[in-house]
Amino acid sequence: MLQIFDDLETLSRAAAERIASLGKEAVAARGRFDWLLAGGTTPERTYRLLAAEYRQERNLWVKTHFYWGDERCVPGDHPESNYLLAKRSLLDPLAISAENVDRIRAESSDRDSAAAEYEAILPAEPDLILLGLGEDGHTASLFPGSPALDESRRRVMVVEGTKPPKVRITITPLVLCAARNVLVLVSGGGKAQALQRALAAQGDVRLTPARLVREGIWFACPKTIAQRL
Ligand code: 6PG
């Protein structure tokens, strides 16, 4: 389901509202909200709005457990770290307890062990996976042609993508398929074709991995879809 917004601000406000709503539903139903965060740049405004305008939802935040859908293989204080983005824009402003946060230790020298350790603590059915969309149709760190797209056993693995930093740890399609809800935020020019390929009735997941979550909730800005749709 695609919803189109005038700009990133209105998209981010709608995303914050939807995330808070899904979180409260999860807490009411199961007593906790297991949320896999997205990386990249698009989600930052959504994170900041949640921290600023939903901070009073203490019963939600104390029962939210934060994970990541992917991480670049850099230290947790590196400017390219997806964890650092969320720490600065969401976790620290909301004073989230460290026991509610499980980041991917992708800086480890033993990346395969780091992936296996993360898989062991990742919830079987995340309440929400927040994702972005790359211009090439990738999502999380599942890039076109990646062997991870054919993975049938592991839920988390080391991959080499095309978007620097190239070496990453990512969830595999098994996790995407197990999520109760998926929300994809799409902003920025150059993504119109990828969005169209991701949502088209027919297509190839190997060429457009974001098709794996075609049935999810999609929020996009018009400047993204205005070009070449
Ligand atoms: C990452 C993300 C990646 C991102 C898209 C969109 O670690 O980079 O997992 O999938 O969501 O590349 O990135 P932007 O939001 O910066 O356009």
PDB file of N, CA and C and ligand atoms in Angstrom, residues 37-43 69-72 80 82 130-136 138-143 163-165 168 170 185-189 191, ligand 1:
ATOM      1  N   LEU A  37      15.103  -1.002  13.488  1.00  0.00           N
ATOM      2  CA  LEU A  37      15.258   0.347  12.938  1.00  0.00           C
ATOM      3  C   LEU A  37      15.889   0.295  11.547  1.00  0.00           C
ATOM      4  N   ALA A  38      15.676   1.366  10.793  1.00  0.00           N
ATOM      5  CA  ALA A  38      16.299   1.513   9.474  1.00  0.00           C
ATOM      6  C   ALA A  38      17.534   2.394   9.581  1.00  0.00           C
ATOM      7  N   GLY A  39      18.396   2.260   8.584  1.00  0.00           N
ATOM      8  CA  GLY A  39      19.583   3.106   8.485  1.00  0.00           C
ATOM      9  C   GLY A  39      19.421   4.105   7.366  1.00  0.00           C
ATOM     10  N   GLY A  40      20.536   4.614   6.872  1.00  0.00           N
ATOM     11  CA  GLY A  40      20.484   5.630   5.829  1.00  0.00           C
ATOM     12  C   GLY A  40      20.098   6.980   6.419  1.00  0.00           C
ATOM     13  N   THR A  41      19.645   7.881   5.554  1.00  0.00           N
ATOM     14  CA  THR A  41      19.359   9.256   5.995  1.00  0.00           C
ATOM     15  C   THR A  41      17.859   9.539   6.152  1.00  0.00           C
ATOM     16  N   THR A  42      17.029   8.865   5.383  1.00  0.00           N
ATOM     17  CA  THR A  42      15.591   9.207   5.377  1.00  0.00           C
ATOM     18  C   THR A  42      14.941   9.141   6.758  1.00  0.00           C
ATOM     19  N   PRO A  43      15.204   8.126   7.567  1.00  0.00           N
ATOM     20  CA  PRO A  43      14.438   7.982   8.820  1.00  0.00           C
ATOM     21  C   PRO A  43      14.786   9.005   9.891  1.00  0.00           C
ATOM     22  N   GLY A  69      17.851  -3.471  11.257  1.00  0.00           N
ATOM     23  CA  GLY A  69      17.731  -4.374  10.107  1.00  0.00           C
ATOM     24  C   GLY A  69      19.069  -4.600   9.435  1.00  0.00           C
ATOM     25  N   ASP A  70      19.977  -3.666   9.607  1.00  0.00           N
ATOM     26  CA  ASP A  70      21.321  -3.839   9.037  1.00  0.00           C
ATOM     27  C   ASP A  70      22.263  -2.824   9.667  1.00  0.00           C
ATOM     28  N   GLU A  71      23.552  -3.089   9.525  1.00  0.00           N
ATOM     29  CA  GLU A  71      24.563  -2.164  10.053  1.00  0.00           C
ATOM     30  C   GLU A  71      25.790  -2.219   9.164  1.00  0.00           C
ATOM     31  N   ARG A  72      26.400  -1.065   9.025  1.00  0.00           N
ATOM     32  CA  ARG A  72      27.647  -1.035   8.277  1.00  0.00           C
ATOM     33  C   ARG A  72      28.741  -1.562   9.181  1.00  0.00           C
ATOM     34  N   GLU A  80      29.149   6.821   9.871  1.00  0.00           N
ATOM     35  CA  GLU A  80      28.335   6.003   8.951  1.00  0.00           C
ATOM     36  C   GLU A  80      27.525   4.931   9.685  1.00  0.00           C
ATOM     37  N   ASN A  82      24.621   3.123  11.484  1.00  0.00           N
ATOM     38  CA  ASN A  82      23.164   3.239  11.599  1.00  0.00           C
ATOM     39  C   ASN A  82      22.744   3.339  13.068  1.00  0.00           C
ATOM     40  N   LEU A 130      11.384  -1.235  10.052  1.00  0.00           N
ATOM     41  CA  LEU A 130      11.411   0.027   9.317  1.00  0.00           C
ATOM     42  C   LEU A 130      12.541  -0.088   8.295  1.00  0.00           C
ATOM     43  N   LEU A 131      12.242   0.302   7.054  1.00  0.00           N
ATOM     44  CA  LEU A 131      13.202   0.141   5.960  1.00  0.00           C
ATOM     45  C   LEU A 131      13.260   1.404   5.102  1.00  0.00           C
ATOM     46  N   GLY A 132      14.326   1.489   4.303  1.00  0.00           N
ATOM     47  CA  GLY A 132      14.426   2.502   3.249  1.00  0.00           C
ATOM     48  C   GLY A 132      14.526   1.788   1.919  1.00  0.00           C
ATOM     49  N   LEU A 133      14.677   2.575   0.870  1.00  0.00           N
ATOM     50  CA  LEU A 133      14.810   2.041  -0.481  1.00  0.00           C
ATOM     51  C   LEU A 133      15.982   2.724  -1.157  1.00  0.00           C
ATOM     52  N   GLY A 134      16.884   1.926  -1.719  1.00  0.00           N
ATOM     53  CA  GLY A 134      18.003   2.498  -2.465  1.00  0.00           C
ATOM     54  C   GLY A 134      17.635   2.722  -3.923  1.00  0.00           C
ATOM     55  N   GLU A 135      18.417   3.546  -4.614  1.00  0.00           N
ATOM     56  CA  GLU A 135      18.134   3.841  -6.028  1.00  0.00           C
ATOM     57  C   GLU A 135      18.231   2.587  -6.894  1.00  0.00           C
ATOM     58  N   ASP A 136      18.972   1.589  -6.402  1.00  0.00           N
ATOM     59  CA  ASP A 136      19.113   0.335  -7.177  1.00  0.00           C
ATOM     60  C   ASP A 136      18.072  -0.700  -6.756  1.00  0.00           C
ATOM     61  N   HIS A 138      17.635  -1.751  -3.584  1.00  0.00           N
ATOM     62  CA  HIS A 138      17.977  -2.500  -2.356  1.00  0.00           C
ATOM     63  C   HIS A 138      17.150  -2.010  -1.188  1.00  0.00           C
ATOM     64  N   THR A 139      17.054  -2.857  -0.192  1.00  0.00           N
ATOM     65  CA  THR A 139      16.467  -2.484   1.091  1.00  0.00           C
ATOM     66  C   THR A 139      17.223  -3.206   2.192  1.00  0.00           C
ATOM     67  N   ALA A 140      17.267  -2.623   3.383  1.00  0.00           N
ATOM     68  CA  ALA A 140      18.232  -3.063   4.393  1.00  0.00           C
ATOM     69  C   ALA A 140      19.584  -3.099   3.675  1.00  0.00           C
ATOM     70  N   SER A 141      20.337  -4.191   3.811  1.00  0.00           N
ATOM     71  CA  SER A 141      21.550  -4.298   2.985  1.00  0.00           C
ATOM     72  C   SER A 141      21.441  -5.502   2.072  1.00  0.00           C
ATOM     73  N   LEU A 142      20.237  -5.673   1.540  1.00  0.00           N
ATOM     74  CA  LEU A 142      19.973  -6.716   0.546  1.00  0.00           C
ATOM     75  C   LEU A 142      20.043  -6.053  -0.828  1.00  0.00           C
ATOM     76  N   PHE A 143      21.179  -6.214  -1.503  1.00  0.00           N
ATOM     77  CA  PHE A 143      21.434  -5.542  -2.774  1.00  0.00           C
ATOM     78  C   PHE A 143      21.125  -6.445  -3.956  1.00  0.00           C
ATOM     79  N   LYS A 163      26.789   0.105  -1.981  1.00  0.00           N
ATOM     80  CA  LYS A 163      26.705   1.442  -1.382  1.00  0.00           C
ATOM     81  C   LYS A 163      27.706   1.516  -0.238  1.00  0.00           C
ATOM     82  N   PRO A 164      28.710   2.384  -0.305  1.00  0.00           N
ATOM     83  CA  PRO A 164      29.715   2.449   0.754  1.00  0.00           C
ATOM     84  C   PRO A 164      29.093   2.870   2.086  1.00  0.00           C
ATOM     85  N   PRO A 165      29.559   2.400   3.212  1.00  0.00           N
ATOM     86  CA  PRO A 165      30.544   1.338   3.413  1.00  0.00           C
ATOM     87  C   PRO A 165      30.002  -0.001   2.927  1.00  0.00           C
ATOM     88  N   ARG A 168      28.716  -5.123   5.189  1.00  0.00           N
ATOM     89  CA  ARG A 168      27.636  -4.889   6.161  1.00  0.00           C
ATOM     90  C   ARG A 168      27.153  -6.196   6.752  1.00  0.00           C
ATOM     91  N   THR A 170      23.430  -7.822   7.675  1.00  0.00           N
ATOM     92  CA  THR A 170      22.026  -7.543   7.349  1.00  0.00           C
ATOM     93  C   THR A 170      21.106  -8.694   7.723  1.00  0.00           C
ATOM     94  N   LEU A 185      10.136   3.800   4.064  1.00  0.00           N
ATOM     95  CA  LEU A 185      10.126   5.255   3.850  1.00  0.00           C
ATOM     96  C   LEU A 185      11.020   5.568   2.654  1.00  0.00           C
ATOM     97  N   VAL A 186      10.446   6.266   1.654  1.00  0.00           N
ATOM     98  CA  VAL A 186      11.177   6.546   0.421  1.00  0.00           C
ATOM     99  C   VAL A 186      11.216   8.044   0.178  1.00  0.00           C
ATOM    100  N   SER A 187      12.402   8.605   0.197  1.00  0.00           N
ATOM    101  CA  SER A 187      12.540  10.033  -0.144  1.00  0.00           C
ATOM    102  C   SER A 187      13.854  10.207  -0.906  1.00  0.00           C
ATOM    103  N   GLY A 188      13.954  11.346  -1.567  1.00  0.00           N
ATOM    104  CA  GLY A 188      15.187  11.607  -2.306  1.00  0.00           C
ATOM    105  C   GLY A 188      15.007  11.297  -3.776  1.00  0.00           C
ATOM    106  N   GLY A 189      15.638  12.109  -4.598  1.00  0.00           N
ATOM    107  CA  GLY A 189      15.505  11.936  -6.041  1.00  0.00           C
ATOM    108  C   GLY A 189      16.158  10.632  -6.482  1.00  0.00           C
ATOM    109  N   LYS A 191      14.899   7.748  -7.105  1.00  0.00           N
ATOM    110  CA  LYS A 191      14.356   6.464  -6.635  1.00  0.00           C
ATOM    111  C   LYS A 191      13.050   6.083  -7.336  1.00  0.00           C
TER     112      LYS A 191
HETATM  113  C1  6PG B   1      21.639   1.650   4.883  1.00  0.00           C
HETATM  114  C2  6PG B   1      20.179   1.294   4.756  1.00  0.00           C
HETATM  115  C3  6PG B   1      19.752   1.367   3.318  1.00  0.00           C
HETATM  116  C4  6PG B   1      19.002   2.688   3.148  1.00  0.00           C
HETATM  117  C5  6PG B   1      18.758   3.010   1.695  1.00  0.00           C
HETATM  118  C6  6PG B   1      18.119   4.399   1.546  1.00  0.00           C
HETATM  119  O1  6PG B   1      22.289   1.141   5.807  1.00  0.00           O
HETATM  120  O2  6PG B   1      22.082   2.479   4.090  1.00  0.00           O
HETATM  121  O3  6PG B   1      19.906   0.100   5.313  1.00  0.00           O
HETATM  122  O4  6PG B   1      18.925   0.300   2.909  1.00  0.00           O
HETATM  123  O5  6PG B   1      17.750   2.593   3.838  1.00  0.00           O
HETATM  124  O6  6PG B   1      20.004   2.990   1.038  1.00  0.00           O
HETATM  125  O7  6PG B   1      19.016   5.336   2.097  1.00  0.00           O
HETATM  126  P1  6PG B   1      18.602   6.884   2.220  1.00  0.00           P
HETATM  127  O8  6PG B   1      17.462   6.940   3.198  1.00  0.00           O
HETATM  128  O9  6PG B   1      19.831   7.557   2.752  1.00  0.00           O
HETATM  129  O10 6PG B   1      18.191   7.342   0.840  1.00  0.00           O
END
